[in-house]
Coordinates of C-alpha atoms in Angstrom, one line a residue:
Chain A
M1 CA 45.2 194.5 188.1
P2 CA 45.5 198.1 186.8
S3 CA 42.6 199.2 184.6
S4 CA 43.6 200.2 181.1
T5 CA 45.3 203.4 180.5
T6 CA 44.5 203.5 176.8
K7 CA 41.1 204.9 176.1
P8 CA 38.6 202.5 174.6
E9 CA 37.6 203.1 171.0
I10 CA 33.9 203.9 171.1
H11 CA 31.6 203.6 168.0
H12 CA 28.1 204.7 168.6
L13 CA 26.5 203.3 165.5
F14 CA 22.8 203.9 166.1
H15 CA 20.1 204.1 168.8
A16 CA 18.9 200.5 168.7
P17 CA 20.1 197.3 170.4
I18 CA 22.8 195.3 168.8
A19 CA 22.1 191.6 169.3
D20 CA 25.5 190.4 168.1
H21 CA 28.5 191.7 166.2
S22 CA 31.5 190.3 164.5
F23 CA 34.7 191.7 162.9
S24 CA 36.3 190.4 159.8
A25 CA 39.8 189.0 160.0
S26 CA 41.4 192.3 159.0
R27 CA 39.1 194.2 161.4
D28 CA 38.2 196.5 158.6
T29 CA 34.6 195.2 158.3
L30 CA 32.2 195.1 161.2
A31 CA 28.9 193.1 160.9
V32 CA 26.2 194.2 163.3
A33 CA 22.8 192.6 163.8
R34 CA 20.2 195.3 163.8
S35 CA 16.6 194.1 164.0
T36 CA 15.9 192.1 160.8
T37 CA 19.0 193.1 158.9
I38 CA 22.7 192.8 159.3
E39 CA 24.6 196.1 158.7
L40 CA 28.1 196.0 157.4
Y41 CA 30.4 198.8 158.4
A42 CA 33.7 199.6 156.9
R43 CA 36.5 201.6 158.5
S44 CA 36.6 205.2 157.4
G45 CA 39.0 207.8 158.5
A46 CA 41.1 207.5 161.6
D47 CA 38.7 205.6 163.8
G48 CA 35.2 205.7 162.5
F49 CA 33.0 203.2 160.8
R50 CA 30.8 204.0 157.8
L51 CA 27.7 202.0 156.8
E52 CA 28.6 200.1 153.6
D53 CA 26.1 197.4 153.1
E54 CA 22.9 195.8 154.5
L55 CA 22.2 192.1 154.3
R56 CA 18.5 191.6 154.1
G57 CA 16.9 188.2 154.0
H58 CA 15.6 187.4 157.5
D59 CA 12.0 188.0 158.3
K60 CA 12.4 188.4 162.1
T61 CA 15.0 189.7 164.5
V62 CA 18.5 188.5 163.7
T63 CA 20.0 186.9 166.9
G64 CA 23.4 185.9 165.8
V65 CA 26.2 186.9 163.3
D66 CA 29.6 185.4 162.8
I67 CA 32.2 186.1 160.2
A68 CA 34.6 183.3 159.4
P69 CA 38.2 184.7 159.6
R70 CA 39.7 182.8 156.7
S71 CA 37.0 182.4 154.2
G72 CA 35.2 185.6 155.0
R73 CA 31.8 183.9 154.9
I74 CA 29.1 185.3 157.2
V75 CA 26.6 183.1 158.9
T76 CA 23.5 184.7 160.5
C77 CA 20.6 183.2 162.4
S78 CA 17.3 184.7 163.3
Q79 CA 14.0 184.2 165.2
D80 CA 12.5 183.2 161.9
R81 CA 14.0 179.7 162.5
N82 CA 16.4 180.1 159.6
A83 CA 20.1 180.6 159.1
Y84 CA 21.8 182.1 156.0
V85 CA 25.3 181.7 154.9
W86 CA 26.5 184.9 153.0
E87 CA 29.3 184.5 150.6
P88 CA 31.3 187.5 149.4
T89 CA 31.2 187.8 145.6
G90 CA 34.4 189.6 144.6
K91 CA 34.8 193.4 144.6
G92 CA 31.3 194.1 143.5
G93 CA 30.3 194.1 147.1
A94 CA 27.2 192.0 146.7
W95 CA 26.7 189.1 149.1
K96 CA 25.1 185.8 148.0
P97 CA 22.9 184.3 150.6
T98 CA 22.3 180.6 150.9
L99 CA 19.4 179.5 153.0
V100 CA 20.2 176.7 155.5
L101 CA 17.2 174.7 156.5
L102 CA 17.7 174.1 160.2
R103 CA 14.5 172.1 160.6
I104 CA 13.8 173.7 164.0
N105 CA 10.3 174.9 165.0
R106 CA 11.4 177.7 167.4
A107 CA 13.7 180.7 167.1
A108 CA 17.4 180.4 166.6
T109 CA 19.3 182.1 169.4
C110 CA 23.0 182.0 168.6
V111 CA 25.4 180.9 165.8
R112 CA 29.2 180.3 165.7
W113 CA 31.6 179.0 163.0
A114 CA 33.8 176.2 164.0
P115 CA 37.5 177.0 164.0
N116 CA 38.0 175.0 160.9
E117 CA 35.2 176.9 159.2
T118 CA 33.6 173.8 157.6
K119 CA 30.8 173.6 160.1
F120 CA 28.7 176.0 162.2
A121 CA 26.5 175.4 165.2
V122 CA 23.1 177.1 165.8
G123 CA 21.5 177.1 169.2
S124 CA 17.7 177.4 169.3
G125 CA 14.6 177.6 171.5
A126 CA 13.5 174.2 170.2
R127 CA 15.9 172.5 172.6
I128 CA 18.1 171.6 169.7
I129 CA 21.5 172.6 168.5
A130 CA 21.7 172.3 164.7
V131 CA 25.2 171.5 163.5
C132 CA 25.4 172.4 159.8
Y133 CA 28.0 171.3 157.3
F134 CA 28.2 171.5 153.5
E135 CA 27.7 168.4 151.5
E136 CA 29.4 168.6 148.2
E137 CA 27.5 165.8 146.6
N138 CA 24.2 167.5 147.0
D139 CA 25.6 171.1 146.9
W140 CA 23.6 171.8 150.1
W141 CA 24.0 172.6 153.7
V142 CA 22.8 169.7 155.9
S143 CA 21.9 170.2 159.5
K144 CA 22.2 167.5 162.1
H145 CA 20.5 167.8 165.4
V146 CA 22.0 167.5 168.9
K147 CA 18.9 166.8 171.0
K148 CA 19.5 164.8 174.1
P149 CA 19.7 165.7 176.9
L150 CA 18.9 169.4 176.2
R151 CA 15.7 170.3 178.1
S152 CA 15.3 174.0 177.3
T153 CA 16.4 176.8 175.1
V154 CA 20.1 176.9 174.2
T155 CA 21.4 180.4 174.9
S156 CA 25.0 180.1 173.6
V157 CA 27.4 177.8 171.8
A158 CA 31.2 177.7 171.8
W159 CA 33.7 175.6 169.9
H160 CA 36.7 173.7 171.2
P161 CA 39.9 174.4 169.1
N162 CA 39.6 170.9 167.6
S163 CA 36.3 171.8 165.9
V164 CA 34.6 168.7 167.1
L165 CA 33.7 169.4 170.7
L166 CA 31.0 171.9 171.2
A167 CA 29.9 173.6 174.5
A168 CA 26.4 174.8 175.0
G169 CA 24.8 176.8 177.7
S170 CA 21.1 176.5 178.2
T171 CA 18.2 177.9 180.3
D172 CA 17.8 174.5 182.0
G173 CA 20.7 175.5 184.2
H174 CA 23.3 173.2 182.6
A175 CA 26.4 173.8 180.6
R176 CA 27.2 170.8 178.5
V177 CA 30.0 169.7 176.2
F178 CA 28.9 167.6 173.1
S179 CA 30.8 165.9 170.4
S180 CA 29.6 167.1 167.0
F181 CA 31.8 164.8 165.0
V182 CA 30.5 164.5 161.4
K183 CA 31.8 161.5 159.5
G184 CA 33.1 162.7 156.2
T185 CA 33.7 166.3 157.1
D186 CA 35.8 165.9 160.3
E187 CA 38.9 164.0 160.9
R188 CA 39.1 161.9 164.1
P189 CA 40.1 164.3 166.8
E190 CA 43.0 163.5 169.1
A191 CA 42.1 162.2 172.5
S192 CA 41.7 165.0 175.0
V193 CA 40.6 165.5 178.6
W194 CA 37.0 165.4 177.3
G195 CA 37.2 161.9 175.9
E196 CA 38.4 159.6 173.2
R197 CA 35.9 157.9 170.8
L198 CA 33.3 160.5 170.3
P199 CA 30.4 159.8 168.0
F200 CA 27.9 162.6 167.2
N201 CA 25.7 163.8 170.1
T202 CA 27.9 162.2 172.8
V203 CA 27.8 164.2 176.0
C204 CA 31.3 164.6 177.2
G205 CA 30.4 166.7 180.3
E206 CA 27.3 168.1 181.9
Y207 CA 27.6 170.8 184.6
L208 CA 24.8 172.2 186.6
N209 CA 24.7 175.6 188.0
P210 CA 23.8 175.1 191.7
T211 CA 21.0 177.6 191.7
A212 CA 19.7 176.3 188.4
G213 CA 20.1 179.8 187.0
W214 CA 20.1 180.3 183.2
I215 CA 23.5 179.9 181.6
H216 CA 24.2 183.0 179.5
D217 CA 27.5 182.1 178.0
V218 CA 30.1 179.3 177.8
A219 CA 33.7 179.4 176.6
F220 CA 36.5 176.9 176.2
S221 CA 40.0 178.0 177.4
P222 CA 42.6 178.7 174.7
S223 CA 43.9 175.1 175.1
G224 CA 40.5 173.6 175.3
N225 CA 41.2 171.9 178.6
A226 CA 38.9 174.0 180.7
L227 CA 35.4 175.4 180.4
A228 CA 33.9 178.6 181.8
F229 CA 30.3 179.5 182.0
C230 CA 28.4 182.4 183.5
A231 CA 24.9 182.2 184.9
H232 CA 22.1 184.4 185.9
D233 CA 22.9 184.0 189.6
S234 CA 25.9 186.4 189.0
S235 CA 28.3 183.5 189.2
V236 CA 31.1 182.4 186.9
T237 CA 32.0 178.7 187.0
I238 CA 35.2 177.2 185.7
V239 CA 35.5 173.5 185.1
Y240 CA 38.8 171.6 184.7
P241 CA 37.9 168.1 183.6
S242 CA 40.3 165.2 184.3
S243 CA 39.4 162.6 181.8
A244 CA 36.3 161.0 180.1
D245 CA 34.8 158.9 182.9
Q246 CA 36.3 160.6 185.9
P247 CA 34.8 163.4 187.9
P248 CA 36.4 166.7 187.0
Q249 CA 39.7 167.8 188.5
A250 CA 38.1 171.0 189.8
V251 CA 34.9 172.9 189.5
L252 CA 35.5 176.5 190.8
S253 CA 32.8 179.1 191.2
V254 CA 33.1 182.8 191.6
T255 CA 30.0 184.6 192.8
T256 CA 30.0 188.3 192.4
Q257 CA 27.9 191.1 193.9
L258 CA 27.5 192.5 190.4
L259 CA 24.6 192.1 188.1
P260 CA 24.8 188.9 186.0
F261 CA 27.2 188.5 183.2
T262 CA 25.9 187.8 179.7
S263 CA 29.1 187.1 177.9
L264 CA 32.6 185.9 178.7
L265 CA 35.9 185.3 177.0
W266 CA 39.3 183.7 177.9
T267 CA 42.2 186.0 177.3
T268 CA 44.9 183.5 178.5
E269 CA 44.8 180.2 180.3
T270 CA 44.5 181.9 183.6
E271 CA 42.4 185.0 182.8
L272 CA 38.9 185.7 181.8
V273 CA 37.0 188.9 180.9
A274 CA 33.2 189.0 181.4
A275 CA 30.5 191.6 180.7
G276 CA 26.8 191.9 181.3
Y277 CA 24.0 193.8 182.9
D278 CA 26.3 196.1 184.8
C279 CA 27.3 197.6 181.5
G280 CA 31.0 197.2 182.2
V281 CA 33.7 194.7 181.5
Y282 CA 35.4 192.9 184.4
R283 CA 38.4 190.7 184.7
L284 CA 38.7 187.5 186.6
S285 CA 41.9 185.4 187.1
G286 CA 42.9 182.2 188.6
D287 CA 43.7 178.5 188.0
T288 CA 42.8 175.1 189.3
N289 CA 43.2 176.3 192.9
G290 CA 40.8 179.1 192.8
W291 CA 39.5 182.1 190.8
Q292 CA 38.6 185.6 191.8
L293 CA 37.3 188.8 190.4
T294 CA 40.2 191.1 189.9
G295 CA 38.9 194.4 188.6
S296 CA 37.1 196.3 186.0
L297 CA 38.2 197.7 182.6
E298 CA 36.4 201.0 183.2
K299 CA 38.4 203.9 184.5
T300 CA 37.4 204.1 188.1
E301 CA 35.8 207.2 189.6
S302 CA 38.6 208.2 191.8
S303 CA 41.2 208.2 189.0
S304 CA 39.1 210.2 186.6
R305 CA 37.5 212.8 188.7
P306 CA 40.2 215.1 189.8
G307 CA 40.9 217.8 187.2
L308 CA 40.7 215.7 184.0
G309 CA 38.4 218.3 182.6
E310 CA 35.6 216.0 181.6
Q311 CA 33.1 217.0 184.2
R312 CA 31.4 220.2 184.1
E313 CA 32.0 222.7 186.8
E314 CA 29.4 222.8 189.4
S315 CA 28.4 226.4 189.5
A316 CA 25.7 227.7 191.8
L317 CA 23.7 228.9 188.8
N318 CA 23.7 225.4 187.3
M319 CA 22.7 223.9 190.5
F320 CA 19.7 226.1 191.1
R321 CA 18.7 225.9 187.5
S322 CA 18.7 222.1 187.5
M323 CA 16.8 222.2 190.8
D324 CA 14.2 224.4 189.3
L325 CA 13.8 222.7 185.9
R326 CA 14.4 219.1 186.7
G327 CA 14.0 218.8 190.5
Q328 CA 17.6 217.5 190.7
R329 CA 19.9 218.4 193.5
G330 CA 23.4 218.9 192.2
G331 CA 24.2 220.5 188.9
L332 CA 26.2 217.6 187.5
Q333 CA 24.7 215.7 184.6
E334 CA 25.4 212.4 186.1
D335 CA 21.9 211.4 186.8
T336 CA 21.1 211.0 183.2
K337 CA 24.2 209.2 182.1
L338 CA 25.7 206.0 183.4
K339 CA 29.3 206.2 184.5
T340 CA 30.3 203.3 182.4
T341 CA 31.2 203.5 178.7
H342 CA 28.3 201.5 177.6
Q343 CA 25.0 203.1 178.5
N344 CA 23.0 199.9 178.5
S345 CA 23.8 196.2 179.1
I346 CA 26.5 194.5 177.1
S347 CA 25.4 191.5 175.1
T348 CA 28.5 190.3 173.2
L349 CA 32.2 190.1 174.0
R350 CA 34.6 189.2 171.1
P351 CA 38.3 189.0 170.8
Y352 CA 39.7 191.8 168.7
E353 CA 43.4 191.4 168.8
G354 CA 44.8 187.9 169.6
G355 CA 42.9 184.8 170.2
L356 CA 43.3 181.4 168.4
G357 CA 46.2 180.4 170.4
E358 CA 47.6 183.8 171.2
E359 CA 46.9 185.9 174.2
V360 CA 44.0 188.3 173.7
R361 CA 45.2 191.9 173.9
R362 CA 42.1 193.8 172.7
I363 CA 38.4 192.9 172.9
S364 CA 35.3 194.4 171.4
T365 CA 31.9 194.6 173.1
S366 CA 28.5 195.5 171.8
G367 CA 25.3 196.2 173.7
V368 CA 21.8 197.3 173.9
D369 CA 22.8 200.9 173.6
G370 CA 23.9 200.5 170.0
R371 CA 27.6 201.0 170.7
V372 CA 30.5 198.9 169.7
V373 CA 33.6 199.5 171.9
V374 CA 37.1 198.2 171.4
W375 CA 39.0 197.9 174.7
T376 CA 42.7 197.4 175.2
L377 CA 43.5 195.1 178.1
Chain B
M1 CA 3.3 159.4 133.3
S2 CA 4.5 159.8 129.8
S3 CA 6.1 163.2 130.6
E4 CA 8.2 161.6 133.2
S5 CA 9.5 158.9 130.8
R6 CA 10.7 161.7 128.6
L7 CA 12.7 163.1 131.5
Y8 CA 14.1 160.0 133.3
T9 CA 15.7 157.2 131.4
F10 CA 16.4 153.6 131.9
S11 CA 19.1 151.8 130.0
Q12 CA 18.2 148.5 128.4
D13 CA 20.4 146.7 130.8
T14 CA 18.6 148.2 133.8
K15 CA 15.2 147.2 132.4
A16 CA 16.4 143.7 131.8
A17 CA 17.9 143.5 135.3
L18 CA 14.7 144.8 136.8
R19 CA 12.7 142.1 135.1
K20 CA 15.1 139.4 136.1
F21 CA 15.1 140.5 139.7
R22 CA 11.4 140.5 139.9
L23 CA 11.0 137.1 138.4
G24 CA 13.9 135.5 140.1
T25 CA 13.5 136.4 143.7
S26 CA 10.1 134.8 144.5
R27 CA 11.8 131.5 145.4
A28 CA 14.5 132.9 147.6
K29 CA 14.7 132.0 151.3
D30 CA 16.1 135.3 152.5
P31 CA 15.4 139.0 151.7
Q32 CA 16.8 140.3 148.5
A33 CA 17.3 144.0 148.0
I34 CA 18.9 146.3 145.3
I35 CA 19.5 150.0 145.7
Y36 CA 18.7 152.3 142.8
Q37 CA 19.7 155.9 142.4
I38 CA 19.1 158.7 139.9
D39 CA 22.2 160.1 138.2
K40 CA 21.8 163.8 138.2
S41 CA 23.8 164.5 135.2
N42 CA 21.8 162.5 132.7
M43 CA 18.6 161.7 134.7
E44 CA 19.2 158.0 134.4
I45 CA 17.8 155.6 136.9
K46 CA 20.4 152.9 137.6
R47 CA 21.8 150.7 140.3
A48 CA 23.7 152.3 143.1
D49 CA 26.1 149.4 143.3
D50 CA 26.3 145.8 142.1
E51 CA 25.4 144.1 145.3
V52 CA 22.2 142.3 146.2
Y53 CA 21.6 142.7 149.9
T54 CA 20.4 139.7 151.8
N55 CA 20.7 141.3 155.2
V56 CA 18.4 144.2 156.3
Q57 CA 21.1 145.6 158.6
E58 CA 23.7 145.8 155.8
L59 CA 21.1 147.5 153.6
A60 CA 20.4 150.1 156.3
D61 CA 24.2 150.8 156.7
E62 CA 24.5 151.3 152.9
L63 CA 21.8 153.9 152.7
P64 CA 23.3 157.4 152.6
D65 CA 22.4 159.9 155.3
N66 CA 21.4 162.8 153.2
S67 CA 20.3 161.6 149.8
P68 CA 17.1 159.8 148.8
R69 CA 17.2 156.3 147.2
F70 CA 14.8 153.7 145.8
V71 CA 15.2 150.1 147.1
L72 CA 13.6 147.1 145.5
L73 CA 12.9 144.6 148.2
S74 CA 11.7 141.0 148.0
Y75 CA 11.1 139.7 151.6
P76 CA 10.0 136.1 152.3
L77 CA 7.4 136.0 155.1
T78 CA 5.5 133.4 157.1
L79 CA 2.2 134.9 157.9
A80 CA 0.2 134.3 161.1
S81 CA -2.0 131.9 159.1
G82 CA 0.9 129.8 158.2
R83 CA 1.0 130.8 154.6
L84 CA 4.3 131.6 152.9
S85 CA 4.3 134.9 151.0
V86 CA 7.1 136.8 149.3
P87 CA 6.0 140.4 148.8
Y88 CA 7.9 142.4 146.3
V89 CA 7.9 146.1 147.3
M90 CA 9.7 149.4 146.5
I91 CA 11.0 151.4 149.4
N92 CA 11.1 155.1 148.9
Y93 CA 13.9 156.3 151.2
L94 CA 13.7 160.0 151.8
P95 CA 15.8 161.4 154.7
P96 CA 14.7 164.8 156.1
T97 CA 18.1 166.3 155.6
C98 CA 18.1 166.0 151.8
S99 CA 17.8 169.1 149.7
S100 CA 14.5 170.1 148.0
E101 CA 16.1 169.6 144.6
M102 CA 16.8 165.9 145.4
R103 CA 13.4 165.4 146.8
M104 CA 11.7 166.6 143.7
L105 CA 14.0 164.6 141.5
Y106 CA 13.1 161.4 143.3
A107 CA 9.4 162.2 143.7
G108 CA 9.0 162.7 140.0
A109 CA 10.5 159.3 139.2
K110 CA 8.6 157.4 141.9
E111 CA 5.6 156.4 139.7
L112 CA 7.8 155.6 136.7
M113 CA 10.0 153.4 138.9
R114 CA 6.9 151.6 140.2
N115 CA 5.6 150.9 136.8
Q116 CA 9.0 149.8 135.4
S117 CA 9.8 147.5 138.2
E118 CA 6.2 146.2 138.6
V119 CA 6.3 146.1 142.4
G120 CA 3.3 145.4 144.5
R121 CA 3.3 148.6 146.6
I122 CA 5.6 151.4 147.8
I123 CA 6.7 151.9 151.4
E124 CA 7.9 155.3 152.5
I125 CA 10.6 155.5 155.1
D126 CA 12.6 158.5 156.2
S127 CA 15.5 157.0 158.1
A128 CA 17.6 153.9 157.9
E129 CA 16.3 152.8 161.3
D130 CA 12.8 152.4 160.0
L131 CA 14.1 149.4 158.0
E132 CA 14.3 147.4 161.2
D133 CA 10.6 147.0 161.4
I134 CA 10.1 146.4 157.8
E135 CA 8.9 142.9 158.5
E136 CA 6.1 144.0 160.7
R137 CA 5.0 146.5 158.2
L138 CA 4.9 144.0 155.4
K139 CA 3.0 141.5 157.6
G140 CA 0.6 144.1 158.9
E141 CA -0.5 145.4 155.6
D142 CA -1.1 142.0 154.0

């Protein structure tokens, strides 16, 4: 696979880690979790972002942000065990927060809106996933708990396109698929490879990472008929279920020599992109017969080095000067900067262009270095 | 107590029905239960529906997941000593998922409801499943 020829759009927002980021549907607003606040950036100029608003409300670090594409509502969750739903109030710019009582006694770790935007799921360190929906009768967000058989912190949640099935990765080494069907809010989903009659908290599938490594991220394929998860043993596993009570059609694992991935995303039914502690984005591709790592999105060294003018010339003066001042052999600045675009690990991968049934053509990443980068695949 | 009676109201019909229920159920052979709710718009305490439940399971199914309710229950028991007793109690059903507003609404009306319905005691439950061992609770506390 050729790496991208279009340069990635880099936005170095600040010098602090970004726990999670989310773009609005029009991609003109970017919400970024920074310590205890959420900063909202608006596009300004050709390709810059300007700080527009700050959502304050959480007492502790914000761990998850998600903007619902159609309604524009923002849901955030934090280590203070709460979640807020922020509603836009017209052109005034002010956002109205509504506290959602999750009833958990540990930090919330991740939050995502369901595709139908009437529910959202919050993973937590309390070994519980809180599925929250709005009850009209009481004018209140109610949270229902998915408890069994989670045995440790939930690190990530992902929704199936039907808004009923929910995948969760946990530090107990398992990736699981649950039904989060809520009577009254959801319509009965069509039968799928994951099962038919699915009351709340039914476990439709439970997959163990063989080394029991922590699962960092889970994702359903665009059709919902396959599940991918990445674990701390540097592996990516893809599961193709056959039907509710049968063993899966295929469980394929790709182990890489790279550092573990923290986030992954399906671009098509047969392609994945993943990013993690190596600070770069990698592609994987395959199908029910097998998967393999196909390449990186970074421009490789050999293609960028000759005469592109980005490296400084190694003059003898610079070389001896750096040896004298810094004790470094070689005058190039490379020892202080990573060769990758991100200068620290990547924590979140999101689709930027495409997704929701279409092939993903551009993705956005954010990481511990405070950068948000938009890549073209 | 009087401040609550200024806030919550009972219609005459409801008061009469409460009286009739209390007096009429002591001779019944099976449990009798009526669900009461508070109408938020006019703060009136009234019946949730027109049914008298004789089956604890049906009663448990009828209770909403996320809203509190008051249930007046008359339950015939045969005690260990052989004595027949028909305790008349109020069940304060308060699920943990209900909003604080609803909680306060029902908490304020609890004592008023107790006095108006003249029940023996109040039992607190927080989920419909707790109704299943209502019999043990009634026996145990006698």
